[in-house]
PDB file of C-alpha atoms in Angstrom:
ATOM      1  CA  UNK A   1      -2.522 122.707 -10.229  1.00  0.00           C
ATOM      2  CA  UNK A   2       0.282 124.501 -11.474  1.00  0.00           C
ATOM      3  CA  UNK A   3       1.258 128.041 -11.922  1.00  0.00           C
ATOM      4  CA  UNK A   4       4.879 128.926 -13.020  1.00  0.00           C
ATOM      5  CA  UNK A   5       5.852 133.017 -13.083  1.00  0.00           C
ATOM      6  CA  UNK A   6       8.213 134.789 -15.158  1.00  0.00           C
ATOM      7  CA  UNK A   7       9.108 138.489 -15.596  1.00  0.00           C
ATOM      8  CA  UNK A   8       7.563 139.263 -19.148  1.00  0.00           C
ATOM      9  CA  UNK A   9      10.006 141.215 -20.970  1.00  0.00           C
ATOM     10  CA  UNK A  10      14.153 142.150 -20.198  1.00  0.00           C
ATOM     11  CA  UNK A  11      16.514 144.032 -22.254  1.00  0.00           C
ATOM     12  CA  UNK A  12      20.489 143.837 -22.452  1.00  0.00           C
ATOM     13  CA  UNK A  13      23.652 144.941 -24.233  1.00  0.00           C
ATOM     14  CA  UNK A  14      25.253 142.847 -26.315  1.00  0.00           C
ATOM     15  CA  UNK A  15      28.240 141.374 -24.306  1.00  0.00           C
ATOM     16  CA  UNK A  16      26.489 141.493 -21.023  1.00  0.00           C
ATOM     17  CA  UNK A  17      24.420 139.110 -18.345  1.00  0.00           C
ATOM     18  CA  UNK A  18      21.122 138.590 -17.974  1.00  0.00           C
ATOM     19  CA  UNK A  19      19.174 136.763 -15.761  1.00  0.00           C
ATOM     20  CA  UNK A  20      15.772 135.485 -15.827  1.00  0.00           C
ATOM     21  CA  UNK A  21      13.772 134.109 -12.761  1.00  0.00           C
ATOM     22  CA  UNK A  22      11.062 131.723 -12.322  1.00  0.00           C
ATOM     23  CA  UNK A  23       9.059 130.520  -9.523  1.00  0.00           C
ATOM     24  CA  UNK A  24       6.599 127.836  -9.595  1.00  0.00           C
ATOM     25  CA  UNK A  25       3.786 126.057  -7.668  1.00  0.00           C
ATOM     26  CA  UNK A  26       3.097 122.639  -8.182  1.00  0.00           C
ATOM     27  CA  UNK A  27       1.228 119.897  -6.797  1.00  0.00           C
ATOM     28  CA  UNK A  28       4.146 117.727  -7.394  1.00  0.00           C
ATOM     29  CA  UNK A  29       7.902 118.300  -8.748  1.00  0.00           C
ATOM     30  CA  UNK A  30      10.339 116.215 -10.461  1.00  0.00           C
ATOM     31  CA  UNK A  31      12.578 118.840 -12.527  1.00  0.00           C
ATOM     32  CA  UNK A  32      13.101 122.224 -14.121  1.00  0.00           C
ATOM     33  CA  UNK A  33      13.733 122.803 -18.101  1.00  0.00           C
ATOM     34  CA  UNK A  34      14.475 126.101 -20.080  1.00  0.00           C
ATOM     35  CA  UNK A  35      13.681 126.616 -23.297  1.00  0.00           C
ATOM     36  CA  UNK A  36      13.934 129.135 -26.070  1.00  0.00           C
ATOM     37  CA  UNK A  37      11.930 130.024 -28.905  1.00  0.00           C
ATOM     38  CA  UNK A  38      12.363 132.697 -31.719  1.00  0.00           C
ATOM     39  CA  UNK A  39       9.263 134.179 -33.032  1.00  0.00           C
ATOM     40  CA  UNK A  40       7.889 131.678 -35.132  1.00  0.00           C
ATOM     41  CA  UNK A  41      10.193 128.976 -34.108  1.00  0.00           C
ATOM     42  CA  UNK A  42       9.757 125.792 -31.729  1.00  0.00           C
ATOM     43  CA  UNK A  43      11.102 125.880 -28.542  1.00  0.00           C
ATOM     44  CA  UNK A  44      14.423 123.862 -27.998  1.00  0.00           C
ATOM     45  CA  UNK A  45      15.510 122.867 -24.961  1.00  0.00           C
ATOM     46  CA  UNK A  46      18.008 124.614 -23.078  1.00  0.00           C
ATOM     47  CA  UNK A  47      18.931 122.954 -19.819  1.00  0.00           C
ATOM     48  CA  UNK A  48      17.098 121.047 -17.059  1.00  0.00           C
ATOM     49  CA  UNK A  49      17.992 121.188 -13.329  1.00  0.00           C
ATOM     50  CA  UNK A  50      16.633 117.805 -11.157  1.00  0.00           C
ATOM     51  CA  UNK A  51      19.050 118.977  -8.026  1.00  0.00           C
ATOM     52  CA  UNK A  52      19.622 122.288  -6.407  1.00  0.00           C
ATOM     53  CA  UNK A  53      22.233 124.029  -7.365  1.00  0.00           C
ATOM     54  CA  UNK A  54      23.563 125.388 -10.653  1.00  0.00           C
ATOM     55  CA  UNK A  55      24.001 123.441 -14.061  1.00  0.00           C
ATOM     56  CA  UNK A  56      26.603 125.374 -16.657  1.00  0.00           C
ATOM     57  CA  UNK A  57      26.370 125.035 -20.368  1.00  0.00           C
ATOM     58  CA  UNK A  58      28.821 126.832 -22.221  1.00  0.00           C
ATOM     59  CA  UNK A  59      27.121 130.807 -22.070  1.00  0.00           C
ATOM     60  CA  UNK A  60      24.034 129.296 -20.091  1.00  0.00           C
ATOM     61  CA  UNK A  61      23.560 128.269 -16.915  1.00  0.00           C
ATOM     62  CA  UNK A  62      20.287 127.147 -15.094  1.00  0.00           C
ATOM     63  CA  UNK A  63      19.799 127.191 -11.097  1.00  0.00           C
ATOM     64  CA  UNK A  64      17.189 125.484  -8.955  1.00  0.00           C
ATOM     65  CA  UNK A  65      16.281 125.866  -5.522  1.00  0.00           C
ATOM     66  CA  UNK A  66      13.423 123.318  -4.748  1.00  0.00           C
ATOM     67  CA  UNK A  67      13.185 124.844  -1.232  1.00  0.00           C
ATOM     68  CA  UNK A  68      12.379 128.034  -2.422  1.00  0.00           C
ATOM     69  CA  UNK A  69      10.189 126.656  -5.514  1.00  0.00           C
ATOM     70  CA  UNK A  70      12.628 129.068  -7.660  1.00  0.00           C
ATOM     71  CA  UNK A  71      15.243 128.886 -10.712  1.00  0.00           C
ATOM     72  CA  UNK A  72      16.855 131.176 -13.252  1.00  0.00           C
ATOM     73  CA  UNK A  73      18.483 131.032 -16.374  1.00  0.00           C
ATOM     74  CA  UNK A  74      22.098 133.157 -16.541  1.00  0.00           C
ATOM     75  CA  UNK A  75      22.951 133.661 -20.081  1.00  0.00           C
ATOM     76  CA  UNK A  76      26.199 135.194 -20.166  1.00  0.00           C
ATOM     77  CA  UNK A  77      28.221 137.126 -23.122  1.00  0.00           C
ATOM     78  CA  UNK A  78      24.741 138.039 -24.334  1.00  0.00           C
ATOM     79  CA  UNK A  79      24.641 137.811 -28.480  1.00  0.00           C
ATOM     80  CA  UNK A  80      22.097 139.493 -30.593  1.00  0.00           C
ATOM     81  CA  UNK A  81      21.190 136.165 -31.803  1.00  0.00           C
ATOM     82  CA  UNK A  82      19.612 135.649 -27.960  1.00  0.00           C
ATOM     83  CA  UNK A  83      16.969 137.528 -28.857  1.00  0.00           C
ATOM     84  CA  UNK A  84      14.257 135.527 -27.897  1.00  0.00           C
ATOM     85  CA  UNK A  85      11.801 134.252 -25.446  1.00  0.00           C
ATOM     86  CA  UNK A  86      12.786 132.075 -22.715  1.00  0.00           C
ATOM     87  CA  UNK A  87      10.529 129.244 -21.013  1.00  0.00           C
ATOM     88  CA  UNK A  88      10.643 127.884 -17.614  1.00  0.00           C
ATOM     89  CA  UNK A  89       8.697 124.207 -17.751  1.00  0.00           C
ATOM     90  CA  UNK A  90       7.924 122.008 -14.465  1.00  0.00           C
ATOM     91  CA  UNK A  91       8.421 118.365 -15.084  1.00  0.00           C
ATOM     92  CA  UNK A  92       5.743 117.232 -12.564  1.00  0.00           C
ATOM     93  CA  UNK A  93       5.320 114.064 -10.339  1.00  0.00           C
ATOM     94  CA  UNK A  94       3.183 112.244 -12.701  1.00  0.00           C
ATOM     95  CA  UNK A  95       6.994 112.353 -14.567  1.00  0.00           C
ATOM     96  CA  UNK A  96       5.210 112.403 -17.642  1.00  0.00           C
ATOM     97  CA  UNK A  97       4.141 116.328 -18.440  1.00  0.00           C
ATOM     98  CA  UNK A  98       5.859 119.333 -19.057  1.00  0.00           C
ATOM     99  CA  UNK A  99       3.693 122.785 -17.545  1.00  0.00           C
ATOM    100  CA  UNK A 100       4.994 126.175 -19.239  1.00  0.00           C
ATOM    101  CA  UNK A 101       5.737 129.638 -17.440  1.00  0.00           C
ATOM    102  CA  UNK A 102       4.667 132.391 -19.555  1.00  0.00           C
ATOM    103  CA  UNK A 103       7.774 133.316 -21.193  1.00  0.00           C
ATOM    104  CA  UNK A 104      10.125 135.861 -20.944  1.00  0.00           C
ATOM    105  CA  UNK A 105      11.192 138.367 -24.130  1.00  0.00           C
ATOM    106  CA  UNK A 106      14.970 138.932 -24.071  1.00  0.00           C
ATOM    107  CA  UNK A 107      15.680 141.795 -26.170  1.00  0.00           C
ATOM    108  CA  UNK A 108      19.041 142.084 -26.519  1.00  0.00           C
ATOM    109  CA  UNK A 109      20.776 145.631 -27.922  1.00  0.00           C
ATOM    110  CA  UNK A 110      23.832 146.137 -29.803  1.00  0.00           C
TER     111      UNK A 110
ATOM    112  CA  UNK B   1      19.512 115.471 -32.814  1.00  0.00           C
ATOM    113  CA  UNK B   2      16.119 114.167 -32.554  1.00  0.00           C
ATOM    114  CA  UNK B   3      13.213 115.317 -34.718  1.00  0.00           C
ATOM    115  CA  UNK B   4       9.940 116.283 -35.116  1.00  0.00           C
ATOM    116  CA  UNK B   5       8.098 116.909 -37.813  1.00  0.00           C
ATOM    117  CA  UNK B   6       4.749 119.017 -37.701  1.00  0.00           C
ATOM    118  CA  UNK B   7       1.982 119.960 -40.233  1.00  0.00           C
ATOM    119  CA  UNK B   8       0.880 121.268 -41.885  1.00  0.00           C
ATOM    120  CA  UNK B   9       2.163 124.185 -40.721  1.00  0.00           C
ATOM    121  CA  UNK B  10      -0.191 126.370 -41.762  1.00  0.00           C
ATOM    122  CA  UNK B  11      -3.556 125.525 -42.169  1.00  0.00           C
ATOM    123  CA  UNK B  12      -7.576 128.018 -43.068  1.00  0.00           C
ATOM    124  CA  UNK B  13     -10.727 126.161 -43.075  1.00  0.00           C
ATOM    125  CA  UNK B  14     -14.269 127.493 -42.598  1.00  0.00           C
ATOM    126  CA  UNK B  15     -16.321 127.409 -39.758  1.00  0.00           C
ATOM    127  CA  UNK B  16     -17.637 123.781 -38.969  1.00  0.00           C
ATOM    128  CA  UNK B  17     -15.233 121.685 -41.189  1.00  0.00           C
ATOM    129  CA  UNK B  18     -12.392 119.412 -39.577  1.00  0.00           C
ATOM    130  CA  UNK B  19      -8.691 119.985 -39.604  1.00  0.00           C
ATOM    131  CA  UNK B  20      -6.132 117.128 -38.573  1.00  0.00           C
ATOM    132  CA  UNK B  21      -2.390 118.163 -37.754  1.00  0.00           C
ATOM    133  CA  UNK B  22       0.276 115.058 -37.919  1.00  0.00           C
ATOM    134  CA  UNK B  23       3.270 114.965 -35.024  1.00  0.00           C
ATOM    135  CA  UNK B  24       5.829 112.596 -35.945  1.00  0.00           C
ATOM    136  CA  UNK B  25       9.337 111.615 -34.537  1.00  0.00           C
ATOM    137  CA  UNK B  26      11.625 111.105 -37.793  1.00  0.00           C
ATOM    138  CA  UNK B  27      14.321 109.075 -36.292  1.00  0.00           C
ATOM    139  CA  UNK B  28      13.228 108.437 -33.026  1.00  0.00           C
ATOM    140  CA  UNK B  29      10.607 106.506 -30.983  1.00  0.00           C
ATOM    141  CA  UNK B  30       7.934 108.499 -28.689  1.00  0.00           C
ATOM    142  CA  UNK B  31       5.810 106.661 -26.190  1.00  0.00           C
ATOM    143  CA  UNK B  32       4.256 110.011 -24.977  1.00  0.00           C
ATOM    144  CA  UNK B  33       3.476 113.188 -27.089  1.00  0.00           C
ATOM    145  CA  UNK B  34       2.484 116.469 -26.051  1.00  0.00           C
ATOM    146  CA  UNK B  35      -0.038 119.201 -27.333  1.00  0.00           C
ATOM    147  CA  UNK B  36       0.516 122.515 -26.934  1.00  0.00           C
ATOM    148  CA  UNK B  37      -1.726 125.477 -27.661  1.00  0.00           C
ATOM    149  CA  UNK B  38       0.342 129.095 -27.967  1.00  0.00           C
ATOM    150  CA  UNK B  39      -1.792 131.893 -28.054  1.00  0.00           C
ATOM    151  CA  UNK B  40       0.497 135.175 -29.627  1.00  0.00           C
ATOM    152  CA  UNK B  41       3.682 136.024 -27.086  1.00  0.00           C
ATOM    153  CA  UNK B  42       1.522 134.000 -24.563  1.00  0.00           C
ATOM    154  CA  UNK B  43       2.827 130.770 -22.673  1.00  0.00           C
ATOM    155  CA  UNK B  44       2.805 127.423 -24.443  1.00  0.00           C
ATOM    156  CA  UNK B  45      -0.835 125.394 -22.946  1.00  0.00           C
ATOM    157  CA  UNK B  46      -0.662 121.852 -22.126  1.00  0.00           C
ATOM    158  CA  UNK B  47      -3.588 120.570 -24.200  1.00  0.00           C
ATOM    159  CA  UNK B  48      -3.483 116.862 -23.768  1.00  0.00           C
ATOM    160  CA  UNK B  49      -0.635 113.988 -23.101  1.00  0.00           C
ATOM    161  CA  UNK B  50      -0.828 111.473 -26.344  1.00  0.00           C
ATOM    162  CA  UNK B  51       0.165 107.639 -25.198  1.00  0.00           C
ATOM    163  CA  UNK B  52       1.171 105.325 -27.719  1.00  0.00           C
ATOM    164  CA  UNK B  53      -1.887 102.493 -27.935  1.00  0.00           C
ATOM    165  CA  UNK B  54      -3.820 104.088 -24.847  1.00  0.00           C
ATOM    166  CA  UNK B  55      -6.279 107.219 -24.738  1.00  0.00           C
ATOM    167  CA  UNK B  56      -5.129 110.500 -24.554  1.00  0.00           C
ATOM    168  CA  UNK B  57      -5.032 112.263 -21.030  1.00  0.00           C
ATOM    169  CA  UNK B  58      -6.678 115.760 -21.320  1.00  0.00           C
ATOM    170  CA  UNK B  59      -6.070 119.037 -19.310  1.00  0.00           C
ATOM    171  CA  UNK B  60      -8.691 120.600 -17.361  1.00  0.00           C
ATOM    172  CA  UNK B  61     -10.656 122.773 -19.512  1.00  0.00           C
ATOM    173  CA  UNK B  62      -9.861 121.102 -22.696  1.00  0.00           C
ATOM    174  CA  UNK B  63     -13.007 119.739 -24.893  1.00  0.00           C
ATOM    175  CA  UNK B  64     -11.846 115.603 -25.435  1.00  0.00           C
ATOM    176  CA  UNK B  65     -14.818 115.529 -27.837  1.00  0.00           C
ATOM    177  CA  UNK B  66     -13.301 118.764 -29.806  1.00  0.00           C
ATOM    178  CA  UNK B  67      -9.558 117.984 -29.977  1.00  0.00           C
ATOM    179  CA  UNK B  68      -9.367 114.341 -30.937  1.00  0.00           C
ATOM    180  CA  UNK B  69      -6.287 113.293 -30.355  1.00  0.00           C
ATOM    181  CA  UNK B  70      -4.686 109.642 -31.686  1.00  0.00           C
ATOM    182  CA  UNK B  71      -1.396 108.313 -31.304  1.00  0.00           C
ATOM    183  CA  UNK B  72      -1.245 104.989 -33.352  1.00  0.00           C
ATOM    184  CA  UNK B  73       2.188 103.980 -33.088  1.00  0.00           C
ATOM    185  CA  UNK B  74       5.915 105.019 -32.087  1.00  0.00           C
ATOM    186  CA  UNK B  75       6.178 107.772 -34.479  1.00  0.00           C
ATOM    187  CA  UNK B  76       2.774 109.142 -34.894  1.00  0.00           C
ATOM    188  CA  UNK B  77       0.332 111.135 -32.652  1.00  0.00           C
ATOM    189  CA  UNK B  78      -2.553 113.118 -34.337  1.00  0.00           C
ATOM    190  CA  UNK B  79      -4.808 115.979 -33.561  1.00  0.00           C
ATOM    191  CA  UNK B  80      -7.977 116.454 -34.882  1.00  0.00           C
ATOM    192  CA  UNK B  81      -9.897 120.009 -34.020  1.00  0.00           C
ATOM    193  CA  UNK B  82     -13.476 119.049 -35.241  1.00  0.00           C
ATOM    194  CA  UNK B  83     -16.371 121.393 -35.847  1.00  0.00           C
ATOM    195  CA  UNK B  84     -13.919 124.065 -35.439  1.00  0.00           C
ATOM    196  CA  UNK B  85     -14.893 127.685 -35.097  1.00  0.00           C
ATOM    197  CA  UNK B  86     -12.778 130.858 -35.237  1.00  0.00           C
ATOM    198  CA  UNK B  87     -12.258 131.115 -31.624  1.00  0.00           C
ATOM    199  CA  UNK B  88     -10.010 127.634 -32.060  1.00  0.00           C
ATOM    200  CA  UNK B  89      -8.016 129.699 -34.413  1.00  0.00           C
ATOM    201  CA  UNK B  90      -4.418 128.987 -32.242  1.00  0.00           C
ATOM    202  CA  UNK B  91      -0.510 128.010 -33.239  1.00  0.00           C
ATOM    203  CA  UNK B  92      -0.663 124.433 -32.024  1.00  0.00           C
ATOM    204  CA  UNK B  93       2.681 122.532 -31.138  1.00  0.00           C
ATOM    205  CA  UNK B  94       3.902 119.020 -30.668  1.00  0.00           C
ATOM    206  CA  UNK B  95       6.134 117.865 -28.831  1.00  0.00           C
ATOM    207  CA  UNK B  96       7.684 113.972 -28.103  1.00  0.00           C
ATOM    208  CA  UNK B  97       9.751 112.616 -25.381  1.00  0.00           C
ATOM    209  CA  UNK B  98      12.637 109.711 -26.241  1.00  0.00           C
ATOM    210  CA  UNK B  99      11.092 106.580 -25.401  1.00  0.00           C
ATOM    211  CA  UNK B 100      14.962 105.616 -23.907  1.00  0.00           C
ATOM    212  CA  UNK B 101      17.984 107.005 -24.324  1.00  0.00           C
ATOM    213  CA  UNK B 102      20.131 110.025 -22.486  1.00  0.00           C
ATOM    214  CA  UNK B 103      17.367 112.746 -23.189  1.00  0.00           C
ATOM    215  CA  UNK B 104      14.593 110.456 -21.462  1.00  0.00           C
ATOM    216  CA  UNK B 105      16.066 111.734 -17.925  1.00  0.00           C
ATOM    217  CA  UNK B 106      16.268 114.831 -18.710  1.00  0.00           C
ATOM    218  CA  UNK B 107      13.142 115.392 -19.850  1.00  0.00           C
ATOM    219  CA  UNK B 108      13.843 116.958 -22.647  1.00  0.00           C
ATOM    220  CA  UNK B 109      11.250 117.570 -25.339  1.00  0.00           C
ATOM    221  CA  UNK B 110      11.354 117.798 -29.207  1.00  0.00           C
ATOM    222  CA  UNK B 111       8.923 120.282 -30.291  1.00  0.00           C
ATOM    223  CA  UNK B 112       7.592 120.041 -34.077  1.00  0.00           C
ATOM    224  CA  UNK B 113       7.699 123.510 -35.583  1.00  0.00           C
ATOM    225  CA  UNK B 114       4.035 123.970 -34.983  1.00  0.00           C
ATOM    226  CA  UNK B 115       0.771 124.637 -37.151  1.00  0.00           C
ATOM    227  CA  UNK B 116      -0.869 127.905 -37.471  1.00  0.00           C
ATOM    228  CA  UNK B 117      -4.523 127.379 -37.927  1.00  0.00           C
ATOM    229  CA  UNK B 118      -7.041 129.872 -38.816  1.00  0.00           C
ATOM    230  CA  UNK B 119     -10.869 129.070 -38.664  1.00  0.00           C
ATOM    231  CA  UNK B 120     -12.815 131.496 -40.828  1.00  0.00           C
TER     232      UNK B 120
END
């Protein structure tokens, strides 16, 4: 099976940097996406990490560690428009489905 | 960028009746589909992996006979609840994979903007 963990909730300042952790347990592993979703949104897709190490994308960034079974999302120059909730997703081995942490709530404050 | 297109999004039937939500990729091909199920500020659920021309794969736990699932061609999966009852009540998502192309790799997924349904 799988099981993905993510803090449920984090609050910020405007301007600041926030990071949000996952860890995961899975039968098999191919990958590591992010995704954000406003309420009442779908989720888009933020980055996806294959390798260990980091992956930057303008304010975000996304890290794996496969040894560790671990990643985080670094958002950077946080934005009130952040406000959101953030997804970690295995890719497993089948290479074919996508298994969702529980989401974390960024709250961001002026 | 790519697509999807969900609905309807919101959707109140009564207890027993039938309720089909369309997932379609507007101007791209999907071989595989996803359905999620989002309960409020809960985690998306993998419901079931739609495959163009085959049967749906189903997640532990979830009723095949309940949540009919069909994905006739490129651009179209369906779900069906049938015999629904309130506790089905649930935002249900879609979402499609690029058949080819530079997302395919990455794994990135195209969500629809999901379907509220309410079973009263």
């Amino acid at each position: 099976g799988q099981s993905l963990e993510q803090p449920s909730e984090v609050t910020a300042v405007e301007g600041a940097i926030v990071q949000i952790n996952c860890t995961y347990q899975t039968s098999g592993f191919y990958g590591l996406s992010w995704y954000q979703q406003h309420d009442g949104g779908a989720p888009t897709f933020l980055s996806y990490n294959a390798l260990d190490g980091l992956e930057e994308t303008g304010r975000f960034s996304s890290f794996l560690s496969r040894s560790d079974s671990y990643g985080y999302l670094l958002l950077q120059e946080l934005q009130m428009k952040d406000s959101a909730s953030y997804f970690c997703a295995v890719r497993d081995r089948d290479f074919n489905k996508f298994y969702f942490g529980s989401g974390t709530k960024l709250n961001v404050k002026p | 960028g790519a697509v999807v297109s969900q609905h309807p999004s919101w959707v109140i039937c009564k207890s027993g009746t039938s309720v089909k939500i369309e997932c379609r990729s507007l101007d791209f091909q999907a071989t595989t589909m996803f359905w999620y199920r989002q309960f409020p500020k809960q985690s998306l659920m993998l419901m079931a992996t739609s495959n163009e021309g085959s049967k749906a794969t189903y997640e532990q736990g979830v009723e095949k006979d309940k949540f009919l699932i069909n994905h006739a061609s490129l651009t179209l999966s369906t779900l069906t609840v049938t015999s629904a009852h309130p506790e089905d009540s649930s935002f249900y998502i879609c979402s499609a994979r690029e058949s080819g192309g530079g997302t395919y790799n990455t794994g990135e997924l195209f969500f629809g903007e999901g379907s509220r349904l309410t079973v009263l």
